[in-house]
XYZ file of N, CA, C and O in Angstrom:
756
model
N 41.258 -48.493 49.743
C 39.924 -47.967 49.823
C 39.795 -46.653 49.066
O 38.770 -46.390 48.461
N 40.820 -45.818 49.064
C 40.761 -44.541 48.376
C 40.675 -44.721 46.863
O 40.057 -43.924 46.173
N 41.273 -45.786 46.316
C 41.161 -46.030 44.875
C 39.733 -46.464 44.528
O 39.222 -46.133 43.454
N 39.075 -47.188 45.429
C 37.690 -47.586 45.208
C 36.778 -46.367 45.246
O 35.889 -46.212 44.407
N 36.998 -45.484 46.212
C 36.196 -44.263 46.330
C 36.432 -43.374 45.100
O 35.491 -42.811 44.536
N 37.668 -43.280 44.654
C 37.993 -42.463 43.482
C 37.317 -43.043 42.237
O 36.789 -42.297 41.402
N 37.310 -44.374 42.123
C 36.665 -45.017 40.982
C 35.152 -44.786 41.018
O 34.527 -44.497 39.984
N 34.552 -44.928 42.202
C 33.119 -44.684 42.333
C 32.782 -43.222 42.052
O 31.782 -42.918 41.386
N 33.610 -42.317 42.546
C 33.400 -40.896 42.298
C 33.539 -40.585 40.806
O 32.728 -39.841 40.235
N 34.527 -41.172 40.171
C 34.715 -40.984 38.723
C 33.526 -41.528 37.941
O 33.060 -40.908 36.977
N 33.017 -42.688 38.344
C 31.846 -43.272 37.691
C 30.616 -42.391 37.883
O 29.820 -42.206 36.961
N 30.475 -41.846 39.087
C 29.333 -40.978 39.372
C 29.413 -39.707 38.534
O 28.402 -39.258 37.967
N 30.597 -39.146 38.429
C 30.768 -37.936 37.615
C 30.470 -38.239 36.148
O 29.783 -37.468 35.463
N 30.945 -39.363 35.662
C 30.684 -39.759 34.278
C 29.186 -39.971 34.050
O 28.639 -39.542 33.030
N 28.522 -40.611 35.005
C 27.082 -40.855 34.871
C 26.306 -39.547 34.870
O 25.394 -39.351 34.050
N 26.651 -38.625 35.781
C 25.968 -37.335 35.840
C 26.209 -36.550 34.552
O 25.284 -35.951 33.989
N 27.442 -36.566 34.051
C 27.753 -35.853 32.810
C 26.982 -36.464 31.640
O 26.448 -35.739 30.786
N 26.903 -37.782 31.582
C 26.165 -38.446 30.503
C 24.676 -38.128 30.573
O 24.042 -37.833 29.555
N 24.114 -38.181 31.777
C 22.696 -37.853 31.939
C 22.426 -36.387 31.594
O 21.406 -36.070 30.974
N 23.342 -35.515 31.975
C 23.184 -34.096 31.649
C 23.220 -33.886 30.137
O 22.409 -33.132 29.579
N 24.140 -34.561 29.469
C 24.233 -34.435 28.009
C 22.965 -34.964 27.349
O 22.440 -34.353 26.407
N 22.441 -36.077 27.833
C 21.202 -36.623 27.274
C 20.019 -35.683 27.512
O 19.170 -35.506 26.635
N 19.968 -35.071 28.680
C 18.892 -34.126 28.985
C 18.958 -32.911 28.078
O 17.939 -32.474 27.531
N 20.159 -32.372 27.900
C 20.334 -31.213 27.024
C 19.963 -31.575 25.588
O 19.265 -30.814 24.908
N 20.402 -32.737 25.126
C 20.058 -33.168 23.768
C 18.551 -33.351 23.615
O 17.978 -32.977 22.588
N 17.896 -33.915 24.611
C 16.444 -34.102 24.560
C 15.714 -32.778 24.493
O 14.769 -32.612 23.708
N 16.145 -31.809 25.293
C 15.532 -30.480 25.259
C 15.747 -29.819 23.904
O 14.848 -29.190 23.357
N 16.957 -29.945 23.371
C 17.268 -29.348 22.077
C 16.395 -29.970 20.985
O 15.851 -29.257 20.136
N 16.236 -31.295 21.018
C 15.393 -31.971 20.019
C 13.929 -31.539 20.146
O 13.261 -31.328 19.142
N 13.423 -31.434 21.377
C 12.038 -30.992 21.572
C 11.847 -29.561 21.062
O 10.853 -29.252 20.412
N 12.806 -28.690 21.348
C 12.721 -27.308 20.877
C 12.762 -27.271 19.351
O 11.981 -26.550 18.720
N 13.620 -28.057 18.727
C 13.691 -28.117 17.264
C 12.386 -28.659 16.678
O 11.912 -28.168 15.665
N 11.818 -29.666 17.328
C 10.560 -30.242 16.855
C 9.425 -29.222 16.962
O 8.624 -29.065 16.041
N 9.383 -28.471 18.080
C 8.355 -27.436 18.237
C 8.517 -26.337 17.192
O 7.533 -25.857 16.623
N 9.762 -25.934 16.914
C 10.004 -24.918 15.886
C 9.591 -25.429 14.518
O 9.006 -24.682 13.720
N 9.869 -26.696 14.227
C 9.471 -27.269 12.933
C 7.947 -27.330 12.820
O 7.386 -27.059 11.747
N 7.257 -27.683 13.906
C 5.790 -27.719 13.889
C 5.214 -26.324 13.683
O 4.249 -26.148 12.932
N 5.811 -25.323 14.317
C 5.343 -23.950 14.146
C 5.602 -23.467 12.721
O 4.737 -22.851 12.100
N 6.772 -23.783 12.193
C 7.090 -23.419 10.809
C 6.092 -24.065 9.851
O 5.586 -23.437 8.936
N 5.767 -25.322 10.100
C 4.786 -26.030 9.265
C 3.409 -25.362 9.378
O 2.695 -25.243 8.388
N 3.046 -24.911 10.576
C 1.763 -24.226 10.756
C 1.716 -22.936 9.946
O 0.698 -22.631 9.319
N 2.821 -22.179 9.938
C 2.861 -20.955 9.137
C 2.676 -21.280 7.655
O 1.910 -20.618 6.950
N 3.352 -22.309 7.189
C 3.239 -22.691 5.772
C 1.817 -23.135 5.447
O 1.249 -22.738 4.419
N 1.226 -23.951 6.311
C -0.145 -24.407 6.065
C -1.134 -23.254 6.077
O -2.090 -23.217 5.292
N -0.916 -22.300 6.957
C -1.824 -21.157 7.010
C -1.692 -20.310 5.751
O -2.694 -19.873 5.181
N -0.466 -20.076 5.313
C -0.239 -19.287 4.104
C -0.820 -19.977 2.870
O -1.519 -19.353 2.073
N -0.539 -21.247 2.721
C -1.025 -21.957 1.530
C -2.534 -22.171 1.595
O -3.229 -22.054 0.586
N -3.058 -22.460 2.766
C -4.497 -22.663 2.908
C -5.287 -21.399 2.624
O -6.339 -21.441 1.976
N -4.791 -20.253 3.075
C -5.476 -18.993 2.806
C -5.485 -18.698 1.311
O -6.480 -18.203 0.768
N -4.412 -19.039 0.633
C -4.366 -18.825 -0.816
C -5.356 -19.746 -1.533
O -6.078 -19.310 -2.430
N -5.403 -21.017 -1.124
C -6.376 -21.951 -1.716
C -7.799 -21.469 -1.488
O -8.644 -21.516 -2.390
N -8.084 -20.995 -0.285
C -9.427 -20.499 0.018
C -9.752 -19.242 -0.792
O -10.896 -19.057 -1.217
N -8.764 -18.388 -1.019
C -8.999 -17.201 -1.844
C -9.310 -17.611 -3.284
O -10.167 -17.010 -3.934
N -8.638 -18.648 -3.781
C -8.952 -19.156 -5.121
C -10.382 -19.703 -5.163
O -11.095 -19.517 -6.156
N -10.778 -20.368 -4.113
C -12.151 -20.876 -4.054
C -13.147 -19.726 -4.015
O -14.209 -19.795 -4.635
N -12.827 -18.670 -3.290
C -13.717 -17.511 -3.241
C -13.850 -16.898 -4.628
O -14.949 -16.509 -5.043
N -12.748 -16.801 -5.360
C -12.810 -16.274 -6.725
C -13.624 -17.200 -7.621
O -14.409 -16.733 -8.455
N -13.477 -18.505 -7.460
C -14.289 -19.451 -8.243
C -15.768 -19.278 -7.913
O -16.627 -19.330 -8.806
N -16.063 -19.056 -6.649
C -17.441 -18.816 -6.238
C -17.987 -17.550 -6.881
O -19.110 -17.516 -7.381
N -17.175 -16.521 -6.901
C -17.584 -15.259 -7.536
C -17.840 -15.468 -9.027
O -18.835 -15.003 -9.566
N -16.928 -16.173 -9.684
C -17.098 -16.402 -11.117
C -18.333 -17.252 -11.398
O -19.050 -17.007 -12.368
N -18.585 -18.240 -10.552
C -19.780 -19.065 -10.732
C -21.037 -18.214 -10.557
O -22.010 -18.386 -11.290
N -20.997 -17.304 -9.602
C -22.138 -16.416 -9.395
C -22.359 -15.544 -10.624
O -23.481 -15.358 -11.065
N -21.271 -15.038 -11.194
C -21.392 -14.207 -12.392
C -21.911 -15.032 -13.562
O -22.762 -14.588 -14.318
N -21.411 -16.231 -13.702
C -21.808 -17.094 -14.814
C -23.272 -17.500 -14.692
O -23.994 -17.550 -15.672
N -23.709 -17.762 -13.481
C -25.084 -18.217 -13.263
C -26.083 -17.073 -13.152
O -27.259 -17.308 -12.958
N -25.629 -15.838 -13.252
C -26.546 -14.722 -13.057
C -27.181 -14.250 -14.367
O -27.982 -13.339 -14.355
N -26.826 -14.843 -15.471
C -27.376 -14.423 -16.755
C -28.838 -14.796 -16.907
O -29.390 -15.622 -16.169
N -29.485 -14.206 -17.901
C -30.903 -14.458 -18.151
C -31.143 -15.932 -18.472
O -32.113 -16.538 -18.019
N -30.237 -16.541 -19.233
C -30.369 -17.944 -19.593
C -30.455 -18.825 -18.362
O -31.186 -19.801 -18.317
N -29.716 -18.448 -17.329
C -29.668 -19.255 -16.122
C -30.929 -19.116 -15.271
O -31.211 -19.963 -14.448
N -31.675 -18.041 -15.449
C -32.882 -17.849 -14.639
C -33.895 -18.963 -14.878
O -34.585 -19.391 -13.963
N -33.997 -19.441 -16.099
C -34.965 -20.487 -16.420
C -34.467 -21.886 -16.172
O -35.265 -22.830 -16.142
N -33.178 -22.079 -15.967
C -32.630 -23.429 -15.814
C -33.241 -24.232 -14.675
O -33.554 -25.397 -14.844
N -33.437 -23.658 -13.475
C -34.055 -24.468 -12.416
C -35.464 -24.916 -12.796
O -35.876 -26.026 -12.480
N -36.170 -24.055 -13.503
C -37.538 -24.414 -13.896
C -37.564 -25.460 -14.998
O -38.474 -26.276 -15.080
N -36.569 -25.449 -15.844
C -36.525 -26.360 -16.984
C -35.660 -27.588 -16.725
O -35.342 -28.324 -17.647
N -35.256 -27.792 -15.501
C -34.465 -28.978 -15.161
C -32.975 -28.809 -15.391
O -32.257 -29.792 -15.476
N -32.488 -27.582 -15.495
C -31.058 -27.327 -15.701
C -30.326 -27.278 -14.369
O -30.561 -28.091 -13.476
N -29.477 -26.279 -14.230
C -28.680 -26.128 -13.012
C -29.561 -25.925 -11.792
O -30.509 -25.167 -11.818
N -29.197 -26.617 -10.739
C -29.872 -26.396 -9.462
C -29.175 -25.233 -8.759
O -27.981 -25.028 -8.944
N -29.900 -24.489 -7.944
C -29.220 -23.453 -7.172
C -28.225 -24.118 -6.222
O -28.432 -25.245 -5.786
N -27.130 -23.427 -5.936
C -26.132 -24.041 -5.058
C -26.701 -24.334 -3.675
O -27.383 -23.495 -3.096
N -26.427 -25.509 -3.172
C -26.869 -25.919 -1.845
C -25.906 -25.324 -0.814
O -24.696 -25.525 -0.917
N -26.416 -24.595 0.173
C -25.531 -23.978 1.173
C -24.645 -24.988 1.910
O -23.502 -24.685 2.224
N -25.150 -26.181 2.158
C -24.340 -27.175 2.878
C -23.238 -27.742 1.984
O -22.133 -28.016 2.452
N -23.507 -27.892 0.698
C -22.470 -28.336 -0.236
C -21.383 -27.266 -0.321
O -20.188 -27.578 -0.308
N -21.799 -26.014 -0.387
C -20.844 -24.907 -0.403
C -20.025 -24.900 0.885
O -18.799 -24.746 0.851
N -20.679 -25.103 2.014
C -19.965 -25.159 3.296
C -18.918 -26.263 3.281
O -17.761 -26.055 3.665
N -19.307 -27.469 2.859
C -18.371 -28.595 2.830
C -17.213 -28.330 1.877
O -16.071 -28.699 2.148
N -17.502 -27.687 0.756
C -16.478 -27.370 -0.232
C -15.432 -26.433 0.368
O -14.236 -26.628 0.193
N -15.866 -25.435 1.112
C -14.935 -24.513 1.760
C -14.271 -25.141 2.984
O -13.106 -24.884 3.270
N -15.018 -25.970 3.709
C -14.512 -26.542 4.966
C -13.327 -27.473 4.761
O -12.493 -27.616 5.657
N -13.234 -28.097 3.600
C -12.093 -28.997 3.361
C -10.778 -28.270 3.529
O -9.851 -28.789 4.138
N -10.672 -27.071 2.982
C -9.436 -26.300 3.139
C -9.442 -25.485 4.426
O -8.399 -25.221 4.988
N -10.604 -25.095 4.878
C -10.695 -24.285 6.086
C -10.189 -25.054 7.308
O -9.574 -24.460 8.196
N -10.430 -26.359 7.353
C -9.983 -27.135 8.512
C -8.457 -27.125 8.626
O -7.917 -27.040 9.729
N -7.766 -27.149 7.501
C -6.302 -27.073 7.529
C -5.855 -25.724 8.070
O -4.954 -25.647 8.910
N -6.494 -24.669 7.597
C -6.138 -23.321 8.047
C -6.457 -23.155 9.531
O -5.663 -22.586 10.284
N -7.589 -23.677 9.970
C -7.959 -23.561 11.383
C -6.987 -24.310 12.278
O -6.636 -23.834 13.362
N -6.532 -25.468 11.841
C -5.549 -26.228 12.616
C -4.237 -25.465 12.709
O -3.634 -25.361 13.781
N -3.795 -24.919 11.587
C -2.550 -24.139 11.580
C -2.690 -22.894 12.451
O -1.775 -22.548 13.212
N -3.829 -22.236 12.350
C -4.093 -21.039 13.146
C -4.048 -21.376 14.634
O -3.467 -20.653 15.443
N -4.626 -22.504 15.014
C -4.603 -22.939 16.414
C -3.184 -23.246 16.875
O -2.809 -22.936 18.013
N -2.381 -23.843 16.000
C -0.978 -24.124 16.344
C -0.229 -22.816 16.578
O 0.565 -22.704 17.510
N -0.479 -21.826 15.752
C 0.172 -20.529 15.925
C -0.298 -19.883 17.225
O 0.506 -19.297 17.961
N -1.581 -20.013 17.528
C -2.094 -19.464 18.790
C -1.443 -20.130 19.996
O -1.209 -19.482 21.015
N -1.160 -21.422 19.920
C -0.609 -22.125 21.080
C 0.908 -22.092 21.144
O 1.466 -22.245 22.224
N 1.587 -21.877 20.019
C 3.049 -21.941 20.020
C 3.727 -20.676 19.523
O 4.925 -20.513 19.733
N 2.994 -19.817 18.836
C 3.605 -18.640 18.236
C 3.800 -17.508 19.224
O 3.276 -17.526 20.339
N 4.560 -16.518 18.780
C 4.750 -15.328 19.607
C 3.624 -14.333 19.335
O 2.754 -14.572 18.492
N 3.617 -13.216 20.050
C 2.526 -12.239 19.940
C 2.392 -11.694 18.524
O 1.286 -11.553 18.010
N 3.507 -11.397 17.872
C 3.445 -10.877 16.502
C 2.882 -11.920 15.546
O 2.075 -11.593 14.669
N 3.288 -13.175 15.701
C 2.770 -14.235 14.839
C 1.273 -14.420 15.002
O 0.548 -14.610 14.022
N 0.797 -14.345 16.235
C -0.639 -14.484 16.494
C -1.400 -13.322 15.852
O -2.410 -13.524 15.178
N -0.898 -12.100 16.038
C -1.564 -10.928 15.456
C -1.572 -11.012 13.930
O -2.591 -10.707 13.287
N -0.482 -11.444 13.330
C -0.418 -11.544 11.876
C -1.324 -12.669 11.357
O -1.953 -12.521 10.299
N -1.406 -13.776 12.085
C -2.310 -14.866 11.687
C -3.766 -14.407 11.783
O -4.579 -14.698 10.900
N -4.084 -13.683 12.838
C -5.440 -13.122 12.968
C -5.732 -12.164 11.816
O -6.827 -12.163 11.252
N -4.751 -11.349 11.459
C -4.915 -10.412 10.344
C -5.114 -11.130 9.024
O -5.914 -10.691 8.182
N -4.422 -12.238 8.837
C -4.593 -13.031 7.616
C -6.006 -13.592 7.539
O -6.650 -13.556 6.489
N -6.520 -14.066 8.649
C -7.886 -14.605 8.651
C -8.910 -13.494 8.409
O -9.885 -13.706 7.693
N -8.689 -12.320 8.971
C -9.602 -11.195 8.718
C -9.562 -10.808 7.245
O -10.607 -10.516 6.643
N -8.379 -10.827 6.645
C -8.258 -10.503 5.221
C -8.959 -11.552 4.368
O -9.621 -11.225 3.381
N -8.834 -12.830 4.740
C -9.547 -13.861 3.985
C -11.055 -13.685 4.116
O -11.793 -13.822 3.138
N -11.523 -13.376 5.312
C -12.962 -13.147 5.506
C -13.460 -12.022 4.598
O -14.563 -12.099 4.050
N -12.645 -10.979 4.433
C -13.032 -9.872 3.549
C -13.101 -10.334 2.097
O -13.990 -9.911 1.348
N -12.188 -11.227 1.686
C -12.221 -11.772 0.321
C -13.490 -12.589 0.123
O -14.197 -12.439 -0.883
N -13.798 -13.457 1.072
C -14.998 -14.288 0.954
C -16.255 -13.422 0.953
O -17.175 -13.647 0.161
N -16.282 -12.415 1.812
C -17.430 -11.512 1.865
C -17.597 -10.777 0.533
O -18.711 -10.661 0.013
N -16.504 -10.297 -0.039
C -16.571 -9.601 -1.334
C -17.039 -10.545 -2.431
O -17.825 -10.156 -3.303
N -16.599 -11.793 -2.378
C -17.031 -12.772 -3.385
C -18.521 -13.053 -3.263
O -19.230 -13.161 -4.269
N -19.008 -13.146 -2.053
C -20.421 -13.445 -1.841
C -21.312 -12.256 -2.198
O -22.448 -12.440 -2.603
N -20.808 -11.053 -2.044
C -21.604 -9.863 -2.323
C -21.487 -9.398 -3.765
O -22.086 -8.409 -4.136
N -20.722 -10.100 -4.569
C -20.527 -9.636 -5.942
C -21.837 -9.615 -6.706
O -21.993 -8.860 -7.651
N -22.797 -10.465 -6.337
C -24.118 -10.456 -6.947
C -24.124 -10.703 -8.433
O -25.050 -10.321 -9.130
N -23.083 -11.315 -8.948
C -23.052 -11.620 -10.360
C -22.624 -10.460 -11.229
O -22.681 -10.541 -12.443
N -22.209 -9.365 -10.622
C -21.774 -8.217 -11.396
C -20.266 -8.304 -11.580
O -19.526 -8.428 -10.620
N -19.858 -8.244 -12.825
C -18.428 -8.315 -13.114
C -17.876 -6.901 -13.195
O -18.244 -6.126 -14.071
N -17.027 -6.550 -12.244
C -16.418 -5.217 -12.226
C -14.970 -5.363 -11.820
O -14.680 -5.685 -10.679
N -14.090 -5.173 -12.769
C -12.672 -5.333 -12.481
C -11.938 -4.003 -12.573
O -10.913 -3.885 -13.201
N -12.491 -2.975 -11.943
C -11.791 -1.705 -11.884
C -11.038 -1.621 -10.563
O -11.114 -2.508 -9.720
N -10.303 -0.557 -10.378
C -9.453 -0.425 -9.193
C -10.245 -0.395 -7.892
O -9.716 -0.717 -6.834
N -11.508 -0.018 -7.945
C -12.326 0.063 -6.736
C -13.111 -1.226 -6.479
O -13.874 -1.285 -5.519
N -12.927 -2.237 -7.311
C -13.638 -3.498 -7.143
C -13.315 -4.091 -5.767
O -12.154 -4.256 -5.407
N -14.358 -4.409 -4.998
C -14.169 -4.923 -3.634
C -13.318 -6.187 -3.606
O -12.504 -6.368 -2.710
N -13.524 -7.060 -4.567
C -12.780 -8.324 -4.598
C -11.294 -8.072 -4.842
O -10.448 -8.696 -4.204
N -10.981 -7.154 -5.748
C -9.576 -6.837 -6.004
C -8.927 -6.179 -4.790
O -7.798 -6.515 -4.427
N -9.634 -5.260 -4.162
C -9.103 -4.593 -2.969
C -8.882 -5.615 -1.851
O -7.826 -5.649 -1.211
N -9.873 -6.477 -1.631
C -9.744 -7.503 -0.592
C -8.622 -8.486 -0.934
O -7.876 -8.916 -0.047
N -8.478 -8.825 -2.204
C -7.395 -9.721 -2.624
C -6.024 -9.125 -2.380
O -5.095 -9.821 -1.966
N -5.895 -7.826 -2.646
C -4.603 -7.161 -2.375
C -4.304 -7.156 -0.880
O -3.165 -7.351 -0.465
N -5.327 -6.908 -0.081
C -5.126 -6.931 1.378
C -4.739 -8.328 1.853
O -3.903 -8.481 2.738
N -5.350 -9.333 1.265
C -4.981 -10.706 1.617
C -3.531 -10.990 1.223
O -2.782 -11.593 1.988
N -3.146 -10.536 0.052
C -1.750 -10.711 -0.374
C -0.781 -10.049 0.579
O 0.255 -10.617 0.934
N -1.114 -8.846 1.016
C -0.255 -8.139 1.967
C -0.215 -8.858 3.319
O 0.841 -8.970 3.942
N -1.350 -9.376 3.772
C -1.382 -10.126 5.036
C -0.545 -11.393 4.921
O 0.177 -11.761 5.854
N -0.615 -12.070 3.779
C 0.209 -13.266 3.555
C 1.689 -12.898 3.553
O 2.518 -13.590 4.126
N 2.036 -11.774 2.913
C 3.430 -11.331 2.858
C 3.961 -11.068 4.260
O 5.043 -11.519 4.628
N 3.189 -10.349 5.071
C 3.639 -10.023 6.421
C 3.818 -11.283 7.266
O 4.796 -11.409 8.005
N 2.885 -12.230 7.147
C 3.006 -13.470 7.918
C 4.195 -14.287 7.430
O 4.925 -14.873 8.230
N 4.424 -14.327 6.126
C 5.566 -15.076 5.584
C 6.890 -14.482 6.055
O 7.813 -15.219 6.432
N 7.003 -13.160 6.051
C 8.237 -12.523 6.533
C 8.450 -12.801 8.014
O 9.576 -13.053 8.457
N 7.372 -12.776 8.782
C 7.487 -13.096 10.210
C 7.938 -14.546 10.393
O 8.808 -14.831 11.217
N 7.349 -15.454 9.623
C 7.740 -16.868 9.723
C 9.211 -17.053 9.380
O 9.904 -17.846 10.015
N 9.707 -16.316 8.393
C 11.133 -16.395 8.048
C 12.001 -15.909 9.212
O 13.039 -16.482 9.496
N 11.554 -14.832 9.881
C 12.323 -14.315 11.018
C 12.333 -15.321 12.165
O 13.368 -15.587 12.765
N 11.163 -15.880 12.463
C 11.057 -16.827 13.575
C 11.886 -18.076 13.297
O 12.571 -18.588 14.181
N 11.820 -18.561 12.074
C 12.537 -19.789 11.724
C 14.006 -19.535 11.421
O 14.774 -20.469 11.254
N 14.365 -18.256 11.338
C 15.742 -17.872 11.001
C 16.168 -18.496 9.674
O 17.250 -19.053 9.549
N 15.275 -18.404 8.702
C 15.548 -18.945 7.374
C 15.937 -17.819 6.436
O 15.189 -16.872 6.261
N 17.069 -17.939 5.832
C 17.474 -16.991 4.804
C 17.488 -15.557 5.298
O 17.419 -15.283 6.485
N 17.565 -14.635 4.370
C 17.557 -13.219 4.753
C 16.231 -12.845 5.399
O 15.195 -13.379 5.041
N 16.288 -11.928 6.328
C 15.085 -11.546 7.067
C 14.120 -10.733 6.227
O 12.923 -10.903 6.301
N 14.605 -9.815 5.450
C 13.723 -8.958 4.659
C 13.975 -9.214 3.179
O 15.040 -8.902 2.662
N 12.998 -9.795 2.552
C 13.065 -10.068 1.123
C 11.815 -9.494 0.487
O 10.806 -9.272 1.147
N 11.875 -9.248 -0.804
C 10.726 -8.725 -1.534
C 9.972 -9.905 -2.124
O 10.388 -10.495 -3.113
N 8.853 -10.271 -1.492
C 8.087 -11.427 -1.943
C 7.247 -11.113 -3.176
O 6.865 -12.018 -3.906
N 6.956 -9.840 -3.414
C 6.183 -9.451 -4.594
C 7.108 -8.861 -5.653
O 6.814 -7.860 -6.268
N 8.223 -9.491 -5.851
C 9.203 -8.985 -6.797
C 8.725 -9.158 -8.229
O 8.024 -10.109 -8.555
N 9.096 -8.223 -9.070
C 8.777 -8.329 -10.495
C 9.873 -9.138 -11.211
O 9.716 -9.502 -12.361
N 10.938 -9.409 -10.511
C 12.054 -10.142 -11.098
C 11.713 -11.626 -11.169
O 11.218 -12.204 -10.214
N 11.974 -12.208 -12.302
C 11.758 -13.636 -12.470
C 13.030 -14.266 -12.984
O 13.751 -13.666 -13.789
N 13.291 -15.454 -12.547
C 14.458 -16.187 -13.004
C 13.996 -17.319 -13.867
O 13.076 -18.048 -13.531
N 14.612 -17.461 -14.967
C 14.247 -18.545 -15.882
C 15.482 -18.957 -16.649
O 16.611 -18.580 -16.325
N 15.286 -19.733 -17.681
C 16.431 -20.166 -18.490
C 17.143 -18.956 -19.098
O 16.491 -18.015 -19.551
N 18.434 -19.007 -19.054
C 19.246 -17.936 -19.612
C 19.252 -18.011 -21.138
O 19.408 -19.085 -21.705
N 19.039 -16.891 -21.770
C 19.071 -16.858 -23.232
C 20.526 -16.891 -23.709
O 21.409 -16.331 -23.100
N 20.702 -17.554 -24.793
C 22.005 -17.451 -25.431
C 22.832 -18.611 -25.291
O 23.760 -18.974 -25.677
């Protein structure tokens, strides 16, 4: 009888150890999956904000291009129609929905610093869009130009969020210079 009890006890210990190992592996996989989803959200937010900034610059350039005297008569003569606000909304919303989804993922899964940096990135993008909309067709590319100032702030917000994402994901060195002047290309010679 003692050999039967020992065998049953050994089987029970093996079963508990196997179940424990499976539970630990499942938790580890879920944690890895959550980290990968958060990392993906950071990437989508960074890339989406850049795409939206390019769209804001295109909007500014279109405003400048359409603000000339020649363009004033076009609606009357059957030329360019004034931009439809809903078409403009849809044009921006295509990329904005990606950024909003990523932002929501960061809000639900990120740490306090990640949330603050994501909020800062969105505020910086709003400033870029606002500067593009207020350009009024005036082309001014001096150091005090609102669009350039807002663009630099957006770049800095993207840099800070990217560095935070690298720290959270434990990817590569923690502090790198993302705005480096150094470029790598084919070696001469």
